[in-house]
Amino acid sequence: MLDKFKDECGVFGIFGHPEAANMTYLGLYALQHRGQESGGIAAADRGQVRVSRAMGYVADIFDGETLAQLTGQAAIGHVRYSTAGASGVMNAQPILIDCAHGQIAICHNGNLVNASELRQELVAQGSIFQSSSDTEVVLHLYARSKAGTVEDAIVESVSQVQGAFSFLLLTDDRLIAVRDPHGFRPLALGRLGEAWVVCSETCAMDLIGATYVRDVEPGEVLVISADGARSIKPFPPGPLAHCVFEHVYFARPDSYVFGRSVNEIRTDLGRILAREQGVAADVVIPVPDSGVCAAMGFADESGIPLRMGLIRNHYVGRTFIQPQSSIRHFGVKVKLNPMREMLEGRRVVVVDDSIVRGTTSRKIVRMIRGAGARAVHVRISSPPIQWPCYYGIDTPTRKELIGSSHSVEEICRYLGADSLGYLSLDGMLKATGSDPANFCHACFTGGYRVGMESEPTPQLRLFDA
Ligand code: SF4
C-alpha cells in the first residue's frame, strides 16, 4: 500500500539439526519482511527430498501437520515477492526436481539478468519449463550437465547465469550455498550447536539462537555435508556490488548485512542527512517503520527532539481491500494516523528512507498539515531514486519514478512541503562505513554494473495527480 520498492526474497537453510523444518519455519518467519507473497520449505530425509509450498504468509502456510511431514536433518526455505516471473504457486520456491544427478531443490534471492535468453535457448533445444521464474533456468542447466559430481554440475550451471544470486540448494545429503561474484544480495553463515545455518539476514539466526560466523563470500560455493563445510571458489572475482538499498530500507534494522549493523548504518544516514540538510524545526518525526532509524540519527545530530508523530497500524495485511470510500486519503489513513498533540503549531521535520512515486509522501505531508503543523520539512535518507532495479527488487518503470523526471524543487512542490532535502550519494556511501566502490547504487545513478544498459529516458511530467 505504501509507495516503496518491494522487498525481493529471503532464503534460509539448515544442515545437521533434528528439527530442520521447524527451524526453517522460524527462520522464514524472521525473514517475512523480504517477501509476503508465497513461501516454501524443502527437507531431506534418508535419501528423499520433500517440499511444501503455498501462497501467503509463513504463519498461514505451515501448520504442525505440514511441518511434521518435512522430516530430516537438513532443510531450505524461501519467502518470495515476485520479481521475475508472475505471481502464483507454480513460481513459489523451493523448486524441486529429479534428474540424472538425483533430487535437488533450489531457492533464490536475486534476479538473473540473462535468464530470458538462456530460457529461449533451452526451450529451442526441447526443455519444458514448469514456471516463469528465472530460477528454473539454473535447474535446467544443472540437469543437462554431464559433470561427474553434484558440485561440478552446480558450478557448471551457475557459471552460465549472470546477475544477482544468493542460492540455496538441497540434495538428499548436502546443502549448497552459492553467492554471485558481485555479492549483490546478502547471505550469512552461522552455527546452531553442531548444525550449520545459512540465511539472508542475521535476524533469522537471532530467533533460533544461532551464532553468526561470517558471510558466504561473493563468488563462493559452500558445500555443507556430514563431512563438514567445504568452500570452493570457482568464479573469477568480479567487482563487488553490494546492494546499498539493503542498508537504506530492505533489511531489518536488527540484522547485520554485508558484515555491518543495519541499525547503525541507518542511524548514520540520518546523522549525515541532518548535517547536509539541516533546518530550523521543533520536532523530528519518522515515517514508521521505514524512517525510524534515520529519524533517530537526524534528531541526535540536530538536537531537535524526536517524537512518534505518526502511529502505524501494523495489522493492515497485503489482503486489505480498499473499500469505496469518500474519506480523503483513506488508503494511507488506514496505515498511518497523525498525533495532533505532537504536531499542532509545530515546525515538523518528517524523515523517511526514500521517495518512489511520491504519492504516499504527498498524502503524509497533507496529513501532518491537517493535524495542525505550522511547517512540514521532508528529509529523505537516500538520494532521489531515478532508475529501476534489475537485480531482484520489484520497482516501477523509470517514468513512474518521480525523481527521474523532476527536480528536488518540483518534487517539493508536488508534495506540498515547505522544504525537501535528500541525502547525497557521497553521504549515503559514507554511512556504510565501507569502501564506496563495493556498492551497487544503480537505482540512484543508472550505473548498472552487470548486464544492463541504462534505459533511455521516457519522462512523464506530472502535477496533475
Ligand atoms: Fe540495490 Fe538499487 Fe542496485 Fe537494485 S539498483 S541492487 S535496489 S542498489
XYZ file of C-alpha atoms in Angstrom, residues 2 4 283-293 295 305-314 329 331-344 346 348-354 359-373 375-380:
68
model
C 2.839 2.395 0.803
C 8.111 1.654 -1.666
C 10.202 18.263 16.285
C 11.564 15.347 14.203
C 9.110 12.585 13.341
C 9.782 9.349 11.432
C 7.533 7.782 8.842
C 7.114 4.427 10.601
C 8.729 1.977 10.277
C 10.978 2.829 7.342
C 12.177 6.203 8.640
C 12.649 5.380 12.322
C 16.429 4.743 12.500
C 14.976 9.980 12.203
C 13.570 16.289 19.806
C 12.297 13.053 18.253
C 8.606 12.235 18.632
C 6.405 9.485 17.213
C 4.037 11.874 15.445
C 2.638 9.189 13.144
C 1.319 5.911 14.521
C 1.268 2.889 12.254
C -1.399 0.219 12.253
C 0.681 -2.966 11.983
C -6.524 9.810 1.655
C -5.606 4.363 1.939
C -2.767 5.998 3.866
C -5.035 6.764 6.854
C -5.688 3.059 7.273
C -1.975 2.573 7.797
C -0.862 5.816 9.499
C -2.553 8.133 11.976
C -1.136 11.548 12.990
C -0.803 12.504 16.676
C -2.281 16.005 16.726
C -0.879 16.873 20.164
C 2.679 16.411 18.856
C 2.191 18.261 15.586
C -0.185 21.175 16.190
C 4.945 22.952 15.422
C 7.934 19.425 11.794
C 10.798 17.536 10.115
C 9.395 14.288 8.730
C 12.058 11.678 7.889
C 11.677 8.721 5.517
C 14.111 6.434 3.715
C 13.106 7.097 0.098
C 2.085 9.576 -3.930
C 2.286 8.397 -0.315
C 4.717 11.137 0.743
C 2.275 13.732 -0.591
C -0.556 12.259 1.463
C 1.616 12.129 4.573
C 2.541 15.815 4.200
C -1.141 16.710 3.868
C -1.985 14.549 6.864
C 0.623 16.296 9.041
C -0.583 19.717 7.904
C -4.143 18.619 8.580
C -3.085 17.843 12.150
C -2.101 21.493 12.580
C 1.653 21.551 11.817
C 5.585 23.868 8.683
C 6.442 20.484 7.164
C 10.034 19.819 6.096
C 10.607 16.464 4.370
C 14.036 14.821 4.723
C 14.988 11.628 2.866
